Every structure is written in C-alpha cells, then in structure tokens.
XYZ file of C-alpha atoms in Angstrom:
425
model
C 0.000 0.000 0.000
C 1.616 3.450 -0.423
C 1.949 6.180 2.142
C 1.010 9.608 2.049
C 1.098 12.383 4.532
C 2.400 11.657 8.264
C 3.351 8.378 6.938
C 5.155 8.878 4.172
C 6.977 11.857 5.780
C 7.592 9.194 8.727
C 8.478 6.545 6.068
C 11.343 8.928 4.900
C 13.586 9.636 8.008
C 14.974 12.867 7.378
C 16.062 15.126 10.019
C 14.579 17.886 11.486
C 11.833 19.302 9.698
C 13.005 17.701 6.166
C 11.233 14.663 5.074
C 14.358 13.589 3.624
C 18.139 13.714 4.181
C 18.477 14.739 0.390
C 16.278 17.685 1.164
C 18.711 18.307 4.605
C 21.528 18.376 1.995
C 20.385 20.576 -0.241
C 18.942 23.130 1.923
C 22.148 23.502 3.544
C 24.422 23.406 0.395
C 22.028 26.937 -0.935
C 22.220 28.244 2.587
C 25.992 28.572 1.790
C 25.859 29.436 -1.212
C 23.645 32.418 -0.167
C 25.680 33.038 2.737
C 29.155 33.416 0.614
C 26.700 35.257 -1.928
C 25.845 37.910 0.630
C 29.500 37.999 2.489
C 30.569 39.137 -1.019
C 28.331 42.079 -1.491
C 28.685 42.899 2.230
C 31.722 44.293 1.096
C 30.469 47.332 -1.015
C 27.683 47.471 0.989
C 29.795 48.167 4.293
C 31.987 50.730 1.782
C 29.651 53.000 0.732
C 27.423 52.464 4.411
C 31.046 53.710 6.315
C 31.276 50.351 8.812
C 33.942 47.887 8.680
C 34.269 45.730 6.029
C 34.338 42.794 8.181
C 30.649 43.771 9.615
C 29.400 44.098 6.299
C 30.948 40.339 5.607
C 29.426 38.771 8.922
C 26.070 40.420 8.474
C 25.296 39.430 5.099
C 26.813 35.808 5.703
C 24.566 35.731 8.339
C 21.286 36.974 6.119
C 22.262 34.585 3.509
C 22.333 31.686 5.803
C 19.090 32.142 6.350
C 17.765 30.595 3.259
C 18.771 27.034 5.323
C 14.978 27.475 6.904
C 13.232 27.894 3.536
C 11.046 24.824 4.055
C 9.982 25.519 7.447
C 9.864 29.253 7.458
C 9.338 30.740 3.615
C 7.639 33.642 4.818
C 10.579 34.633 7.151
C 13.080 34.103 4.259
C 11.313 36.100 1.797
C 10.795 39.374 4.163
C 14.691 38.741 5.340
C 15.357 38.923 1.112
C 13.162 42.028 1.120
C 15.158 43.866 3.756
C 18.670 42.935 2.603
C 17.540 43.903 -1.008
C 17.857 48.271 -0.258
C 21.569 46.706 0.633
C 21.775 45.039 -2.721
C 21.691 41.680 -1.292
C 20.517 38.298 -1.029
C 19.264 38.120 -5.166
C 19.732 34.116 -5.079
C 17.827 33.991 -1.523
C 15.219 35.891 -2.658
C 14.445 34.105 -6.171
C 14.653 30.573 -3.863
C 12.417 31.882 -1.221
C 9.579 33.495 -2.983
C 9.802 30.114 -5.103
C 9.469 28.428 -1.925
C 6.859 30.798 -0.566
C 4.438 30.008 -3.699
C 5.048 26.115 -3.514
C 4.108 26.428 -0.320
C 0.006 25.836 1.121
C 0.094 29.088 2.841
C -3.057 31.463 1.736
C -3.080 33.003 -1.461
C -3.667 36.331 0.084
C 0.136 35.847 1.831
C 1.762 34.722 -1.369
C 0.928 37.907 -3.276
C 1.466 40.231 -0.822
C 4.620 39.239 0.017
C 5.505 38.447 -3.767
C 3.772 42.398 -4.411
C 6.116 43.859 -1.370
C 9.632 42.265 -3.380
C 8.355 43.352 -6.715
C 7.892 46.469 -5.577
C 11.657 46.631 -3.638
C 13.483 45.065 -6.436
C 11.627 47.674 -8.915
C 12.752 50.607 -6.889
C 16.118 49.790 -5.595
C 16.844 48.796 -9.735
C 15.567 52.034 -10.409
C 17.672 54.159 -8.142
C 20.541 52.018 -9.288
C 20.057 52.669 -13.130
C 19.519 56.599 -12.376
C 22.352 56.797 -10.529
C 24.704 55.163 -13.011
C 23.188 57.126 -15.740
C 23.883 60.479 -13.915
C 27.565 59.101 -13.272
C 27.629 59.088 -17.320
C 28.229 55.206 -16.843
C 24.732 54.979 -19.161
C 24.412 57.435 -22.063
C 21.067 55.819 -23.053
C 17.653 57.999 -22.993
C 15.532 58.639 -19.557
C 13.459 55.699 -21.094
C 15.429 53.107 -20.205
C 15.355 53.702 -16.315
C 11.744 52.856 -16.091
C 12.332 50.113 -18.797
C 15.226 48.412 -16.690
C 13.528 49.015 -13.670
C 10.714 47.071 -14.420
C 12.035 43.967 -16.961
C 14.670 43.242 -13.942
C 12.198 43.865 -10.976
C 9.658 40.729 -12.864
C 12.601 38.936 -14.350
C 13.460 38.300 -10.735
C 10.011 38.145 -9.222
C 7.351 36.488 -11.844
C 9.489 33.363 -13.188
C 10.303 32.197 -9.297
C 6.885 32.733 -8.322
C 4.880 31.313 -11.432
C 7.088 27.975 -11.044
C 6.353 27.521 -7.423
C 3.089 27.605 -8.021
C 2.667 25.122 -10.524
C 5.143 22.988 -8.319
C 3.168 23.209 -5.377
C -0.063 22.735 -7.238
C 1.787 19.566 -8.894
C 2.796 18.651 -5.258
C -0.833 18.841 -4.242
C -2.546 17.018 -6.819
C 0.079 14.041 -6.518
C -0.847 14.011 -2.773
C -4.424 14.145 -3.594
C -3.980 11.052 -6.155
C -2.044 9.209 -3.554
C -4.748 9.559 -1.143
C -7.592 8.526 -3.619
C -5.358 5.897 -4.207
C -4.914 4.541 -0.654
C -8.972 5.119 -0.297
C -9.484 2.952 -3.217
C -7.360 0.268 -2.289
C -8.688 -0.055 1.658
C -12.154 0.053 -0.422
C -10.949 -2.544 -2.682
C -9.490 -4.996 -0.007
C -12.904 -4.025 2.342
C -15.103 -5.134 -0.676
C -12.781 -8.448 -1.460
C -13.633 -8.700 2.627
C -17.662 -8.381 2.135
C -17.372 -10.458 -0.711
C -15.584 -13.421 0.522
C -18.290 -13.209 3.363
C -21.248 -12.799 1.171
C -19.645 -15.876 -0.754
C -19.517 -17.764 2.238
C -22.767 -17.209 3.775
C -24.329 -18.069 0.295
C -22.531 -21.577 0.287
C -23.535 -22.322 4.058
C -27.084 -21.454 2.660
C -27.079 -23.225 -0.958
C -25.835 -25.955 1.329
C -28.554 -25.868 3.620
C -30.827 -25.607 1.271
C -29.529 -28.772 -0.458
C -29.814 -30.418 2.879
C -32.995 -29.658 3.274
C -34.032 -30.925 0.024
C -32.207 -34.401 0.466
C -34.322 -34.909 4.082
C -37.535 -33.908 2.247
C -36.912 -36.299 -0.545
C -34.364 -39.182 0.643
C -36.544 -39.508 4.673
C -39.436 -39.817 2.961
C -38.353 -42.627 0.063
C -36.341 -44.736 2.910
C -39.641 -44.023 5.358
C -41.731 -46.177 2.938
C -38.965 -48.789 2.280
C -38.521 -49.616 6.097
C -42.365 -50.091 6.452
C -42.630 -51.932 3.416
C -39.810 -53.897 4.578
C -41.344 -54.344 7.939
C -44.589 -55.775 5.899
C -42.111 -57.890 3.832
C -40.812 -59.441 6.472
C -44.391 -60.024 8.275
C -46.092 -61.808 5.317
C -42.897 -63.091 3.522
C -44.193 -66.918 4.503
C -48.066 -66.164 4.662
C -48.645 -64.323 1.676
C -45.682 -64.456 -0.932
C -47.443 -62.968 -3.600
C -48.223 -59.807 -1.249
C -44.335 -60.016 -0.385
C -43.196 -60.007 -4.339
C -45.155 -56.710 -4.630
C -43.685 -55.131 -1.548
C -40.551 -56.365 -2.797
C -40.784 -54.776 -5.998
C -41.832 -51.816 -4.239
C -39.114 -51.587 -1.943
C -36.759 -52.361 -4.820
C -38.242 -49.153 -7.002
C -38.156 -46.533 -3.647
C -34.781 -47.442 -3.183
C -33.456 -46.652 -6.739
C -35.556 -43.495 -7.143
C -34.036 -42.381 -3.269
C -30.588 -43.521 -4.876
C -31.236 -41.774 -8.241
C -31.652 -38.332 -6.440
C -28.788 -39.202 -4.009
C -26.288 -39.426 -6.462
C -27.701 -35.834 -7.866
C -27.429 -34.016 -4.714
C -24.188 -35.773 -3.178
C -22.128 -35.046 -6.510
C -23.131 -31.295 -5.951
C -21.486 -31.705 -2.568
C -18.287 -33.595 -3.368
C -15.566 -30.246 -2.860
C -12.292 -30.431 -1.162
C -10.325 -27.487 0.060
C -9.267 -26.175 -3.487
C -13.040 -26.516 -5.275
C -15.268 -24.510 -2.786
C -15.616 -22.011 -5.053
C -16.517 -24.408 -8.015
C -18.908 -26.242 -5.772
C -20.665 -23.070 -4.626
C -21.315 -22.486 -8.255
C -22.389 -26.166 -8.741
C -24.648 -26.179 -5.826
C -26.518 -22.599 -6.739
C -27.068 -24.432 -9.955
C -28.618 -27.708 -8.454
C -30.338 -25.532 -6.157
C -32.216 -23.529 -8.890
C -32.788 -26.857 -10.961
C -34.554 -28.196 -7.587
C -36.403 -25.352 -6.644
C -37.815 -23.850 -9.978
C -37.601 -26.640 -12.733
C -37.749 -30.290 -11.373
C -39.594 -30.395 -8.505
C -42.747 -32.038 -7.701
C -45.767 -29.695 -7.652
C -49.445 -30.575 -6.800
C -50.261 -32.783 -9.385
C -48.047 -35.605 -7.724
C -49.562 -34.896 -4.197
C -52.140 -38.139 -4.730
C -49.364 -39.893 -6.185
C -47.760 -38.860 -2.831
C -50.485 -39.896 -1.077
C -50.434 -43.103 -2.671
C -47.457 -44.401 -1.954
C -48.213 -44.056 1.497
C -51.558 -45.838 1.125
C -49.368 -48.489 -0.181
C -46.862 -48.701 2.546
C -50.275 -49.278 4.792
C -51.188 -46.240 6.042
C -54.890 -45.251 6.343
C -54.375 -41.929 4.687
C -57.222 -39.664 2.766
C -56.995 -37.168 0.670
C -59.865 -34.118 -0.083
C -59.183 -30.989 -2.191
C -61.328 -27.660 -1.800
C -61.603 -24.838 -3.900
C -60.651 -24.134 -7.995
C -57.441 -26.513 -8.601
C -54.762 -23.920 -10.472
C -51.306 -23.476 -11.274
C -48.893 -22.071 -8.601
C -45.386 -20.616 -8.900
C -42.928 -23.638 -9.047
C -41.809 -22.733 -5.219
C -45.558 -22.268 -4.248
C -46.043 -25.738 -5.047
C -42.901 -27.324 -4.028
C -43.268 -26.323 -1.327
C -46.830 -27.187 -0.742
C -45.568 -30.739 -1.785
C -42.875 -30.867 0.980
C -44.800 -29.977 3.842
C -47.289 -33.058 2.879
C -44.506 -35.101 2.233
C -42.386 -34.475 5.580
C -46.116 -34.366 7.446
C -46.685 -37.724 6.121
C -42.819 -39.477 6.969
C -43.240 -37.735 10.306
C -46.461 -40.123 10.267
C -44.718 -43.625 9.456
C -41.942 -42.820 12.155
C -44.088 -41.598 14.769
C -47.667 -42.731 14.728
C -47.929 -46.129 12.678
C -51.166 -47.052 12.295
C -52.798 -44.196 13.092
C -55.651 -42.860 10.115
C -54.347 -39.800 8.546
C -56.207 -36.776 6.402
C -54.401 -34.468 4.033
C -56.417 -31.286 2.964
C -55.631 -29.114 0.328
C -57.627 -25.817 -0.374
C -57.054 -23.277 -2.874
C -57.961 -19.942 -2.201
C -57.929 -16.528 -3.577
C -54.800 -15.368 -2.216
C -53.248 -18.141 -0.932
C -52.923 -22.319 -1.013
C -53.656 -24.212 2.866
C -52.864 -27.637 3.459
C -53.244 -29.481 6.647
C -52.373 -33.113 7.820
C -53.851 -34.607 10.934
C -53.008 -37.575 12.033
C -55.322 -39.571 14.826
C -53.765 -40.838 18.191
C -51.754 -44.469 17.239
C -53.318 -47.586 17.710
C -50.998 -48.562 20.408
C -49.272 -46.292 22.635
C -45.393 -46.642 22.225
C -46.347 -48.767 18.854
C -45.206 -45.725 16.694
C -42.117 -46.796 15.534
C -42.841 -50.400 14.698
C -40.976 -50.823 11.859
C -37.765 -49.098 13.771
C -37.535 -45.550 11.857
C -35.263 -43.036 13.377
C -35.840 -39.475 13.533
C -33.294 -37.001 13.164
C -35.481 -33.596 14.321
C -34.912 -31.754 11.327
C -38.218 -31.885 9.446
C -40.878 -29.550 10.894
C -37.837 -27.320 11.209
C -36.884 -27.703 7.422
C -40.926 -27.374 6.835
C -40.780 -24.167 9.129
C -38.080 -22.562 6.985
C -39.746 -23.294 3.696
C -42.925 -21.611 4.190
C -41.768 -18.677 6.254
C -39.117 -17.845 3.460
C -41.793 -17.448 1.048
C -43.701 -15.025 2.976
C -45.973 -17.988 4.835
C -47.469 -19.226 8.285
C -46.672 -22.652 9.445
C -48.394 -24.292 12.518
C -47.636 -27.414 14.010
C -48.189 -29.415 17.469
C -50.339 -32.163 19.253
C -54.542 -32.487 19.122
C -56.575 -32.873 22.021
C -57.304 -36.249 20.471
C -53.504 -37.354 21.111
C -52.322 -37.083 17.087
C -50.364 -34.527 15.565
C -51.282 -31.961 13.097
C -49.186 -29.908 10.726
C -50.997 -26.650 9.173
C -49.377 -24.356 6.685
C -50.653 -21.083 4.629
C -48.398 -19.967 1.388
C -49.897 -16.864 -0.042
C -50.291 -17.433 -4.280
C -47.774 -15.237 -5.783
C-alpha cells in the first residue's frame, strides 16, 4: 500500500523538519551558497554604508544563511530577502524563497502580498541604481530606459520564481491528492474483497442448507416407505408371498428413485479445500434446478399420497376450492410440507388414520395433515424408523421464506397436526 502524509513523511527519516536527508543536503548546500553570496556584497555594501568591512561580511553571511529554513519558514526568508535587497543583497535567496513561498500551502492572500512587497523593492532599488549610473555618465542611453530596466529586472526576478512555485506546489498537491484517492481505493478494494468473501460464504452455508434440506424432504421420505414396506415384507414373507413379491418390488423401485436423487445431490457436494468455489457455483445451480424446474408440484400430491396408502397407512386425501397453477416454489413447497407431514407419520404414529387437505384460495394455497392418536401407545415406531429432528424445522423454513405461516403441534385427540398457509404469488 503506499503512504502519504504523516506516513510517508515518517516513512522517509529525514532530520529535522526535512522529510528527507536529500532535502537536509540541499537546503544547507544553498544556505551557503547564499551566505558566501551575501559575504561578497557585504563588502560594497559596508563601503559605501562607512562600517567595517568585516561587519558588512558577517552580516550578510549571516542573512544569507538564512535561506537554510526555507522549508519551514518561507515567509521569514522572503521578508529577510526584502530587507537585505535596499543593501543590494541576497538576489539568489530571494528568487529561492519566494519560489518556496508560492510552492508552499500558505493562503493566497500571503503569497501575493509578500511576492507584491519584493516586486515592488526590487523595482525601486533597480531604479535608483540605473539613475544613478546614468547620472555618473556610466549609461548614455535615454531617460526611457530607467523605467524600462527598472521594471524587466524587478519581474525577471520576481514572476518566473513565483509562477514555477506555483505550478510545483499545485503539482505537489494534486500528486498528494492522487495518492490519497489511491490509498482510499485500495482499503475500499481490499474491504469489498472482505464483504465479498463473506457474502460468498454465507451463500454456500445457505445453498448448502438448502440442499440439505431438500435431500431430508426427498431421501426420509423414500427410505420411510422402504422400512415399512420392509417391515410388511418381512411379516407376510411366509403367509402371503405374492403380497411379499409386490412389496418387494416396491421396496426395490423406492430405493433406486431415493438412490437416483442421491447421487444428484451428493455429486453437488463432493468439494475439497481447493473446489469450494466451483462447488458453490455447482450447488446454486442444483439448487435452482430443484427449486424452480424439477420439482414435484401438486399434481403428484395423490401420487404422494399413494405411496403411502401403499406402505399401509390409512391416509385420505380431499381438495377444496378451484385446482390452479402455482409458482414452481408455491407448489414445491406445498408438496414438501405433505410429504415431511406424512414421513413424520410412518416414524411416529404407525397405524394411526391420517387426512391431508388441500384448499385453494384466492390469495393463498392451505394444506393441513392430521393424524389420529396411534393404535398402540409406544407402537409408533414399529418398523424401527429413526428421527433425526430436522423436518418440521426444514418445513418451518420453507414456508416462512416465502412469505408464509406454518403451525404445528399435538390435538386434544392425542395425534399430531401440521398446518401451513403460502400466499399465491
């Protein structure tokens, strides 16, 4: 990630106020330039002011050195260049620290007024300077040319220093700027690969569950009916072996439809460590094929039904209301509740009669199964069927997801009923 700011100036190490020791350097190397700069025209300067040469040489190696602070005080540097200048001093300190100045984020209102103030010095100190030498006879030129030199040296040594540190420090800025956006972006970027890797795995641990859910529905139900055919198998194998053929067969059938659909669901589940990814994809997919083209719908409920009239259970069916077409989930789901309802019969309460109802409404499909108290208490799982406490919760989930109300608990009779209302659309 880069750094900007704090943390890049941090990152850098340089000493002092400098962000880097390169900086440091080169600071120092124009504070002595300015400094010999100035010790050398301390000398006129303490001629024609009458005070030892000497002074002259200390005081303007001590302005020049000045120009060592640039970076941390510009504004300090540039009126130091403004004082000196009546001295004719400090010309390379002042084009380096009004450059400074205007690179710098100090107000706008400061920049000018302090760039205004040297203009205006170097424009009258060159003017005095060209009248004089013209009234020495050292210039024979017109009176033109003192305004004319005057003001071509006064923004030859003003404008160029000050238009470049602008554009430099407006450079400096936007590069910041970018380096921020650019440190925003990529914290969004890695926040978002964050959410997303979430998001991804929530919506496997959900496909998944969903998938699970599907395989109960389906595979308890199929290997419901093969234990109690079994069970009836086994009772009438000697008395009745025609009976025990067609259970047989039966049996035989359940078991490679429940294996059929097995094989479907568990290849969606086969991933390892590397293919979670490819299996989320895989199991969205088998998901969707489940859910909206494949499933059962209504028209196999007395097929359902059935099967479990088969498998000896005293089970009837009525329908109220205008049979019509449902949304694939409407009805799937419709189907799974009667389905789970009626395995939760076989395992629980053998024997016992049963009633499915289905009505269609205006708004909305019902369907109830009631189940009577069991012939023999502690008879309900004859044929040995184990329960694994996930099916009124799986039927629970189904209905409420699509916007449903599911009801389900003992009768005063001793049975069991399981009610559910999924609005049409």
């Amino acid at each position: 990630m880069t750094t900007t700011g704090e943390e890049d100036t941090a990152a850098r190490g340089g000493p002092w106020w400098w962000s880097r020791r390169r900086s440091a350097a080169f600071d120092w190397t124009l504070g002595f330039v300015s400094a010999v700069e100035c010790a050398v025209e301390g000398v006129p300067f303490a001629q024609d002011a009458g005070v030892p040469v000497a002074a002259g040489v200390v005081f303007g190696a001590l302005a020049g050195s000045v120009l060592v602070v640039r970076r941390k005080w510009p504004i300090a540097v540039v009126l130091v260049a403004i004082a000196i200048t009546p001295a004719q001093m400090g010309f390379l300190m002042g084009i380096v620290g009004l450059y400074t100045l205007a690179a710098s984020e100090l107000p706008r209102r400061i920049i000018g007024s302090l760039a205004g103030m040297q203009l205006l010095g170097t424009l009258i100190v060159t003017f005095v300077q060209v009248r004089q030498s013209m009234n020495r006879g050292s210039l024979t030129l017109g009176d033109w040319f003192v305004p004319f030199a005057a003001i071509t040296t006064s923004l030859g040594l003003t404008a160029p220093p000050l238009l470049l540190g602008m554009y430099v420090g407006a450079r400096r800025r936007l590069m910041e700027s970018l380096r921020e956006r650019a440190d925003s972006l990529e914290r969004e970027l890695q926040l978002l690969a964050e959410r997303a890797e979430e998001r991804a795995e929530w919506a496997r641990g959900e496909e998944r569950t969903r998938i699970a859910r599907e395989m109960h529905d389906v595979v308890a139900h199929r290997v419901s009916l093969m234990v109690v055919h079994a069970a009836a198998l086994q009772a009438v194998a000697r008395k009745d072996p025609e009976k025990a053929v067609r259970n047989a067969v039966l049996v035989g059938d359940m078991g490679r439809q429940a294996l059929t659909e097995l094989r479907e669901m568990l290849g969606v589940l086969r991933s390892d460590g590397a293919g979670v990814r490819a299996a989320s994809v895989r199991s969205v997919t088998v998901a969707a094929v489940v859910e909206e083209g494949e499933g059962p719908c209504l028209e196999e409920l007395e097929e359902l039904v059935g099967q479990s009239a088969a498998a000896g259970m005293v089970v009837e069916l009525s329908v109220e209301g205008e049979v019509r077409a449902y949304a694939p989930e409407v009805e799937q789901t419709a189907y799974r509740v009667v389905q789970e309802a009626l395995t939760n019969v076989h395992k629980h309460a053998a024997g016992a009669k049963t009633r499915v109802r289905l009505a269609h409404r205006v708004a909305e499909i019902a369907m109830q199964v009631e189940n009577s108290a069991p012939p023999e208490v502690g008879s309900a799982s004859s044929a040995g069927l184990p329960s694994g406490g996930n099916g009124l919760v799986g039927m629970r989930e189904r209905v409420v997801a699509l916007g449903g109300v599911f009801v389900s608990g003992p009768t005063e009779s001793g049975g069991f009923r399981v009610s559910a209302v999924i609005p049409a659309s």
